[in-house]
CSV table of C-alpha atoms in Angstrom, one decimal:
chain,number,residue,atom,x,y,z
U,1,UNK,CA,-22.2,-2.5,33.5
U,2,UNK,CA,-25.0,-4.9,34.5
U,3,UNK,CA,-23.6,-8.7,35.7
U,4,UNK,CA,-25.2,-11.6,34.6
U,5,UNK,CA,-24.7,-13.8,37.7
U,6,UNK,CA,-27.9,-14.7,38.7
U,7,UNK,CA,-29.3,-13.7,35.0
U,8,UNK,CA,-31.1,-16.2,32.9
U,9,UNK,CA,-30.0,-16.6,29.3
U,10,UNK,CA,-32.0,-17.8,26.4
U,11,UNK,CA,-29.7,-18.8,23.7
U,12,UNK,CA,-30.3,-20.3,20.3
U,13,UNK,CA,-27.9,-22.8,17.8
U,14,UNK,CA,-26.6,-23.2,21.5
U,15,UNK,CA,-25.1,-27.0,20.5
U,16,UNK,CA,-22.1,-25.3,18.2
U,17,UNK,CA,-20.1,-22.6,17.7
U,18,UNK,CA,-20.6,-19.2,19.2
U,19,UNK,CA,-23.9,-20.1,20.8
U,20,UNK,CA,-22.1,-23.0,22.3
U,21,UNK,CA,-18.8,-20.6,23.4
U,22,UNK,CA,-21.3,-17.5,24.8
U,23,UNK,CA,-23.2,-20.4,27.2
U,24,UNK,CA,-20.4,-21.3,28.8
U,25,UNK,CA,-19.0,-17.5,28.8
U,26,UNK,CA,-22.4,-16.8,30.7
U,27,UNK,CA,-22.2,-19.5,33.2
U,28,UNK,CA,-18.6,-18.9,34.2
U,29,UNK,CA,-19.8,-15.2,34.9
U,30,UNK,CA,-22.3,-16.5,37.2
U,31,UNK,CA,-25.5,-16.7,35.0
U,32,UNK,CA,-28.1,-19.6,34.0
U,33,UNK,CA,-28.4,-20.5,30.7
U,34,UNK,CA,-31.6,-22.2,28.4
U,35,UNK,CA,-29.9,-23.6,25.8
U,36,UNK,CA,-31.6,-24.7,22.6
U,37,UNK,CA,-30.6,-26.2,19.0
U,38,UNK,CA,-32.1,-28.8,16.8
U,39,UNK,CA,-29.2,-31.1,17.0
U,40,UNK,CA,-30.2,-32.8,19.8
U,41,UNK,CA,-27.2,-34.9,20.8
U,42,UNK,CA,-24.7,-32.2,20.4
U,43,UNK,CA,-26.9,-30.1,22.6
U,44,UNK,CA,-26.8,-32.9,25.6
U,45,UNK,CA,-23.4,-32.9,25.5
U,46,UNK,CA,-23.3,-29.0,26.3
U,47,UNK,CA,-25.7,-29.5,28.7
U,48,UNK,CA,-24.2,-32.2,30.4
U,49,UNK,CA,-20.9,-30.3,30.5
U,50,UNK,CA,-23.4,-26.9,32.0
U,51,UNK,CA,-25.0,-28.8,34.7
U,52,UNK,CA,-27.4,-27.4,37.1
U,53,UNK,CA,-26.7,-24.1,35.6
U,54,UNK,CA,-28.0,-25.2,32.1
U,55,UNK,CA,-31.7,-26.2,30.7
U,56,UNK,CA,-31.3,-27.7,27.3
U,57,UNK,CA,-34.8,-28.2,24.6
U,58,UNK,CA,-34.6,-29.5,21.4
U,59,UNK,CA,-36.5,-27.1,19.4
U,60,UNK,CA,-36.7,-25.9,15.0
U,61,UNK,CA,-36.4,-22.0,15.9
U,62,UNK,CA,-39.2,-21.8,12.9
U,63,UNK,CA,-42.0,-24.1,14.7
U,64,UNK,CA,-43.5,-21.9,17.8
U,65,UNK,CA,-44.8,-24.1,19.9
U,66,UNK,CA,-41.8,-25.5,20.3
U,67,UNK,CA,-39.8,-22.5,21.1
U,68,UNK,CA,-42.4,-22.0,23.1
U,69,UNK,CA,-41.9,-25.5,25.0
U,70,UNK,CA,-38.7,-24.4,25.7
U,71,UNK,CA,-39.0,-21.2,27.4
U,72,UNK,CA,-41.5,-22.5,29.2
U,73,UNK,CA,-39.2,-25.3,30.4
U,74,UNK,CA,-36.6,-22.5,31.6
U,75,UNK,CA,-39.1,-20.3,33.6
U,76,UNK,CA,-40.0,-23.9,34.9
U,77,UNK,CA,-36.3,-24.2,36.0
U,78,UNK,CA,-35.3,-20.8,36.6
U,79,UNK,CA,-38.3,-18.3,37.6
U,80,UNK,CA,-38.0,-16.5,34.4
U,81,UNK,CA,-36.1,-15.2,30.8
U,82,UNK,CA,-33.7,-12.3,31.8
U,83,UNK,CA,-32.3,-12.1,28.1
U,84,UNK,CA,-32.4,-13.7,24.5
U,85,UNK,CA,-29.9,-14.5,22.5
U,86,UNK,CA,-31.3,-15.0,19.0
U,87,UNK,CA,-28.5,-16.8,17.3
U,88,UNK,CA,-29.8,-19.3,15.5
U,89,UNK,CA,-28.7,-19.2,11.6
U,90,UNK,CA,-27.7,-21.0,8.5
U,91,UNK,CA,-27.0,-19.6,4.8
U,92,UNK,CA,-27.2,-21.2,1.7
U,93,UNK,CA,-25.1,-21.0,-1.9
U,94,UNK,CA,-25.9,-20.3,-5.4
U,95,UNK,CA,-26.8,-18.1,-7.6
U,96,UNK,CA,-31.0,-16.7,-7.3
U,97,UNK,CA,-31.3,-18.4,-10.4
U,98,UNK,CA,-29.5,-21.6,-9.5
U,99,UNK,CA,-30.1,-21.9,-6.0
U,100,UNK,CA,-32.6,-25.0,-4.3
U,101,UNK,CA,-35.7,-22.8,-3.5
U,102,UNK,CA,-36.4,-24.9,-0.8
U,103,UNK,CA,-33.1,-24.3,1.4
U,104,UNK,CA,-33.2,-20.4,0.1
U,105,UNK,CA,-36.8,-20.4,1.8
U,106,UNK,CA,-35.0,-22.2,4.7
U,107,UNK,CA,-32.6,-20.1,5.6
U,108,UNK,CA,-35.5,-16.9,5.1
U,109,UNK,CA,-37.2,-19.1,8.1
U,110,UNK,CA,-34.5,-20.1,10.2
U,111,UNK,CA,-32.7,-16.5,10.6
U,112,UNK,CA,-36.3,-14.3,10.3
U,113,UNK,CA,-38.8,-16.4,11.2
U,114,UNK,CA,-37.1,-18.0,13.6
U,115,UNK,CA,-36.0,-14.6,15.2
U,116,UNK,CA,-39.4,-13.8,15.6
U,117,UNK,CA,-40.9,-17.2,17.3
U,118,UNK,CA,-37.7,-17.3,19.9
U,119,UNK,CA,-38.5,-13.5,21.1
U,120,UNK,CA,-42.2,-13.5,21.0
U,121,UNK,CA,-42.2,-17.0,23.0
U,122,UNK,CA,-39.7,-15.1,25.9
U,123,UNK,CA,-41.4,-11.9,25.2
U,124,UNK,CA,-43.8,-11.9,28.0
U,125,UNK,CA,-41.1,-13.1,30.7
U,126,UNK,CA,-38.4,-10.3,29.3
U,127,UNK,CA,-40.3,-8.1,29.8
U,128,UNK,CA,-42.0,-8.6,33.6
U,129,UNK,CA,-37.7,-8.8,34.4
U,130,UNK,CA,-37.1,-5.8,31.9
U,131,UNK,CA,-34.8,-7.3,30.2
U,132,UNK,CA,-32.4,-7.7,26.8
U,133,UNK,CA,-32.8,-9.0,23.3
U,134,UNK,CA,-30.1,-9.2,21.0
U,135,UNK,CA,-30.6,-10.6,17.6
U,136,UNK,CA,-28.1,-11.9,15.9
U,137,UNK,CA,-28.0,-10.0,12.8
U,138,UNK,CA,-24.0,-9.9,10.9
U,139,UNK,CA,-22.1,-7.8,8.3
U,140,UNK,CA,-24.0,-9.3,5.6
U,141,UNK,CA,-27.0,-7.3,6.3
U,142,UNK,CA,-24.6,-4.1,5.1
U,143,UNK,CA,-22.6,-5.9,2.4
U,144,UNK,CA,-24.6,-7.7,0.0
U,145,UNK,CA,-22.7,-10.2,-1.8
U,146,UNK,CA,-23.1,-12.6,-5.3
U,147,UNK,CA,-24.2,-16.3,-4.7
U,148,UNK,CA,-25.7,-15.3,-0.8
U,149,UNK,CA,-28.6,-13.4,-1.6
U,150,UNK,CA,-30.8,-15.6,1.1
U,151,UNK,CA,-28.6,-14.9,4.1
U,152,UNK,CA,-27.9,-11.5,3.1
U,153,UNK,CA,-31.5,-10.8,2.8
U,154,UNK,CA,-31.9,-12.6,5.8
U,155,UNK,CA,-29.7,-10.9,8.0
U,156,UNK,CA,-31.1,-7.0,7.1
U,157,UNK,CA,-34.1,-8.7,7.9
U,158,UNK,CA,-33.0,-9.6,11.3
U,159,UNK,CA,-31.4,-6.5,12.0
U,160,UNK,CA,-34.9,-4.4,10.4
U,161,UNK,CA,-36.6,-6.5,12.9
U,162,UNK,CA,-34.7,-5.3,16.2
U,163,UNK,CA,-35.1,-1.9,15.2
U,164,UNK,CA,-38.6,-2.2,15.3
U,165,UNK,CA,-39.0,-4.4,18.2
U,166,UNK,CA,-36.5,-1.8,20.0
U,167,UNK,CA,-39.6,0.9,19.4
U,168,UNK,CA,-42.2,-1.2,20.9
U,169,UNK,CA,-40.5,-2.6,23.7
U,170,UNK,CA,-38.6,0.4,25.2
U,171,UNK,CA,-40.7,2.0,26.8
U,172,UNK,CA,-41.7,-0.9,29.0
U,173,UNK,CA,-38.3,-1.1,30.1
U,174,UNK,CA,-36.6,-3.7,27.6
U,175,UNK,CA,-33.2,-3.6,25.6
U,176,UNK,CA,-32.6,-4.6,21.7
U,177,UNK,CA,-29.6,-4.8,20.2
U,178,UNK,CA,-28.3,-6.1,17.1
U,179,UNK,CA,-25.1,-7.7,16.4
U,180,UNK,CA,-23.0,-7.3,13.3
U,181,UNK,CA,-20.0,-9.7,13.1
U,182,UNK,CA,-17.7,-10.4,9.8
U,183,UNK,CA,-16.5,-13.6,8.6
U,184,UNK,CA,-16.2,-15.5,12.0
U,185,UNK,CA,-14.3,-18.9,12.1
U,186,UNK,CA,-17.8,-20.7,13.0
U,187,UNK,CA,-19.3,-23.9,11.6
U,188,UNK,CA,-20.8,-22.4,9.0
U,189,UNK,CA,-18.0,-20.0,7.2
U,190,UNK,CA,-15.4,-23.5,7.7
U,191,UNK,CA,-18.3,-25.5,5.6
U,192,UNK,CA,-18.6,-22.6,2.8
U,193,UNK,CA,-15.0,-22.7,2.9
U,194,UNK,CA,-14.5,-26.5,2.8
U,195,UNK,CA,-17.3,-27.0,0.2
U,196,UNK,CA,-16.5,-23.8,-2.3
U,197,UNK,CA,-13.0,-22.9,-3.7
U,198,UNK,CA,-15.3,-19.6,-5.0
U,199,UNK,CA,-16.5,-18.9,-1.9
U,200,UNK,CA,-12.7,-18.6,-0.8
U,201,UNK,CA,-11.5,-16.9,-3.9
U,202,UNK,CA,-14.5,-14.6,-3.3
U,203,UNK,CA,-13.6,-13.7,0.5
U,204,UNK,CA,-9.8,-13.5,-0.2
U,205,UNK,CA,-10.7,-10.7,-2.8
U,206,UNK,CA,-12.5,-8.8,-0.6
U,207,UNK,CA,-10.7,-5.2,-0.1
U,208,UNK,CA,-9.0,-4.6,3.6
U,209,UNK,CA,-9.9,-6.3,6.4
U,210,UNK,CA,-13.4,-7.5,4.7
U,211,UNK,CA,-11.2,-10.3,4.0
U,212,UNK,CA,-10.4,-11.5,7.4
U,213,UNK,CA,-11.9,-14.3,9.5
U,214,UNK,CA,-12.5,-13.2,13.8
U,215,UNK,CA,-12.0,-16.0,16.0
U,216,UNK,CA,-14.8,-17.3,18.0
U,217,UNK,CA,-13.3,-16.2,21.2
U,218,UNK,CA,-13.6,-12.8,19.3
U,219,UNK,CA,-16.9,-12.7,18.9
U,220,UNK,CA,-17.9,-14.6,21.9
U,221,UNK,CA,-16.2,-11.9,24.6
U,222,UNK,CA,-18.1,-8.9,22.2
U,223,UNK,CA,-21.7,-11.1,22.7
U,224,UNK,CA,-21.0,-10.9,26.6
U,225,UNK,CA,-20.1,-7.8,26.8
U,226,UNK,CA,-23.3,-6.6,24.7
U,227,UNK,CA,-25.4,-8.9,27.2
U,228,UNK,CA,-23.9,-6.9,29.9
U,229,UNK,CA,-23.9,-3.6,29.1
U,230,UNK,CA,-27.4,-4.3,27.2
U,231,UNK,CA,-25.7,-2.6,23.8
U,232,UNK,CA,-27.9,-1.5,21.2
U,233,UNK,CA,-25.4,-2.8,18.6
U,234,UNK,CA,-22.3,-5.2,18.9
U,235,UNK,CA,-19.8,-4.8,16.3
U,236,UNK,CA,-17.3,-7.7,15.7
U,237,UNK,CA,-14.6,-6.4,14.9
U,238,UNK,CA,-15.4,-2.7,15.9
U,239,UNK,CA,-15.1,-1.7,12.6
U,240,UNK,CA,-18.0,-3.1,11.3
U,241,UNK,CA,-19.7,-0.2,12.8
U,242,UNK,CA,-18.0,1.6,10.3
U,243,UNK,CA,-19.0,-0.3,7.2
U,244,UNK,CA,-22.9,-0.2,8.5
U,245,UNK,CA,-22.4,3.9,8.6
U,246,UNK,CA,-21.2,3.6,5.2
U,247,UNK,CA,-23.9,1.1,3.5
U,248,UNK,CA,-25.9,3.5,1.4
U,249,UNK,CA,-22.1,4.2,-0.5
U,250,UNK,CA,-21.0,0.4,-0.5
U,251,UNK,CA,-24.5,-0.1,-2.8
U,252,UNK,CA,-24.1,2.9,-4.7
U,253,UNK,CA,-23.3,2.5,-8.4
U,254,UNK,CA,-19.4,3.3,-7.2
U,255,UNK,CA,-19.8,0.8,-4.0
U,256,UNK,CA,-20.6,-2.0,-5.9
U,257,UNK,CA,-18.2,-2.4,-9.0
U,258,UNK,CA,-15.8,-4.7,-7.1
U,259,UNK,CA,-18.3,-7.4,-6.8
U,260,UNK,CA,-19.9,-6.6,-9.6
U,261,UNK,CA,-16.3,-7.6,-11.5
U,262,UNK,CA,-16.0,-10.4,-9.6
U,263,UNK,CA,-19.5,-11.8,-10.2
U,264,UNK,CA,-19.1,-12.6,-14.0
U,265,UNK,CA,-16.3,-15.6,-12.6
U,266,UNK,CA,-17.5,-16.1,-8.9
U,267,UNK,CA,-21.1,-17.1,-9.8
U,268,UNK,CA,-20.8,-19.7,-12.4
U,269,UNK,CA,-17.8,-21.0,-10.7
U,270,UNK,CA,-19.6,-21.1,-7.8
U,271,UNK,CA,-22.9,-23.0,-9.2
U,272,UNK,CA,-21.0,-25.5,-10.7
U,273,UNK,CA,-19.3,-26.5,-7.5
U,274,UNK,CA,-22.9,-26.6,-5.9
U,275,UNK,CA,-23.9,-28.4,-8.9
U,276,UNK,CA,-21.2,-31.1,-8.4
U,277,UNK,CA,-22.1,-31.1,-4.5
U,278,UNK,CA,-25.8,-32.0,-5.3
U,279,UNK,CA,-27.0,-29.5,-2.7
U,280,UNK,CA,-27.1,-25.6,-2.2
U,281,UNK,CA,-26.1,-25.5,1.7
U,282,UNK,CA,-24.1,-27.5,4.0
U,283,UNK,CA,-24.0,-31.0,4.9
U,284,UNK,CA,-24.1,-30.1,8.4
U,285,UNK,CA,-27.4,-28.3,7.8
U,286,UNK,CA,-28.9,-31.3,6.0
U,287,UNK,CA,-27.7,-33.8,8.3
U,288,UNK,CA,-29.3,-32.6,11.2
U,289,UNK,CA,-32.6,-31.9,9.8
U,290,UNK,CA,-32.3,-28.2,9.5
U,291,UNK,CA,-32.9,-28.1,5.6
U,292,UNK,CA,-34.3,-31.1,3.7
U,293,UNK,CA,-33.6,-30.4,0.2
U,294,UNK,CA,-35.8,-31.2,-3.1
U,295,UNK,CA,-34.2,-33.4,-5.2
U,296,UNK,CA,-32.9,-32.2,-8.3
């Protein structure tokens, strides 16, 4: 197992949640983190808190040049990107039909796009150190479900895009992973929970432990060990791993007729209470600039 003291960190949607939690995992175990997020005085406070061990840059994972900004301002710092945490993600509600295109497009940009702009602007540095990317992709990329078709869609595309980068980067001497996590008690499954009763109904219906909700500490202590041992998936819980072996039978014709009996109540249950909120994602998002909505 590799040790990340010493290592340098890029981690995005570092100001909250389990980018927040695997920063200050890294620097305990000895590394140097470049944190980034768009909420920018969230982010300070981590930073402050991080100290010398910490760079922080404001930055919208879906604008290059500014992802660029901020690795540049850690090999400033630090001498170089030893990995990259792509972690950066938000998800939207609603029905395809219902949904506000414009925060369905966002949430295509944040968790794809945005995937793309934080690896290729580290890119060059991981791979001089030979380093570790792993992409934050998440169950949902195996488990498609009614009323999250943007963050489903999302995540597979996260994960396809690991696999791929995996094939061109190997041989130069760089790690991919992905990681696949369940519902995890973050920001954004306590807003979904908060803002729809049918997004609660829906997960408390799901069969087994598809049901459950990981703490962050959870997840957090399965990121650092995938940094370390430069995994080529993390699984949280494990079992995960066994729903992504079993994906083509969860959207078989069989796989799918427990959502597909739930979506005749969930989805127009769930539309109206977007209806009534007067937006398809979560305040959070809007409030700190991450999705600007159209008016409706």
């Amino acid at each position: 197992m590799a040790s990340l003291r010493g290592k340098v960190v890029l981690i995005t949607g570092a100001a909250r949640g389990i980018g927040c939690e695997t920063a200050r995992a890294v620097v305990k175990r000895g590394g140097k983190v470049v944190i980034v997020d768009i909420e920018e005085s969230t982010l300070a406070l981590v930073a402050d808190e991080l100290g010398d061990s910490a760079v922080s840059a404001v930055a919208d994972v879906t604008d290059l040049a500014s992802m660029q900004a901020a690795v540049d301002a850690g090999i400033a710092k630090f001498g170089g990107i030893d990995m990259v945490l792509a972690n950066a993600g938000i998800a939207s509600y609603g029905s395809v039909l219902n949904v506000d295109p414009i925060a369905f497009r966002r949430v295509v940009d944040i968790n794809v796009t945005g995937v793309f702009h934080t690896v290729r602007a580290a890119l060059p540095s991981i791979i001089e150190r030979k380093g570790y990317v792993l992409v934050v992709s998440s169950l949902a990329a195996f488990t498609p479900a009614p009323g999250l078709a943007a963050y489903n869609a999302s995540k597979a595309g996260a994960e396809m895009f690991a696999s791929a980068l995996r094939l061109e980067v190997k041989h130069l001497g760089v790690d991919v992973g992905s990681a696949h996590m369940s519902w995890i008690d973050t920001p954004l499954v306590q807003d979904a929970k908060k803002d729809l009763s049918a997004f609660a109904e829906m997960l408390s219906n799901l069969p087994g432990p598809l049901s459950q909700t990981t703490t962050v500490d959870k997840c957090v202590d399965a990121f650092v060990a995938g940094l370390e041992k430069r995994k080529r998936r993390v699984y949280v819980p494990g079992w995960v791993g066994a729903i992504g072996t079993l994906r083509s039978v969860i959207t078989s014709k069989v796989g799918e007729q427990s959502s597909l009996q739930q979506a005749p109540h969930i989805i127009p249950k769930m539309d109206a209470e977007v209806a009534a909120l007067g937006r398809s994602t979560s305040a959070r998002n809007i409030d700190s600039g991450a999705v600007v909505e159209s008016d409706h």
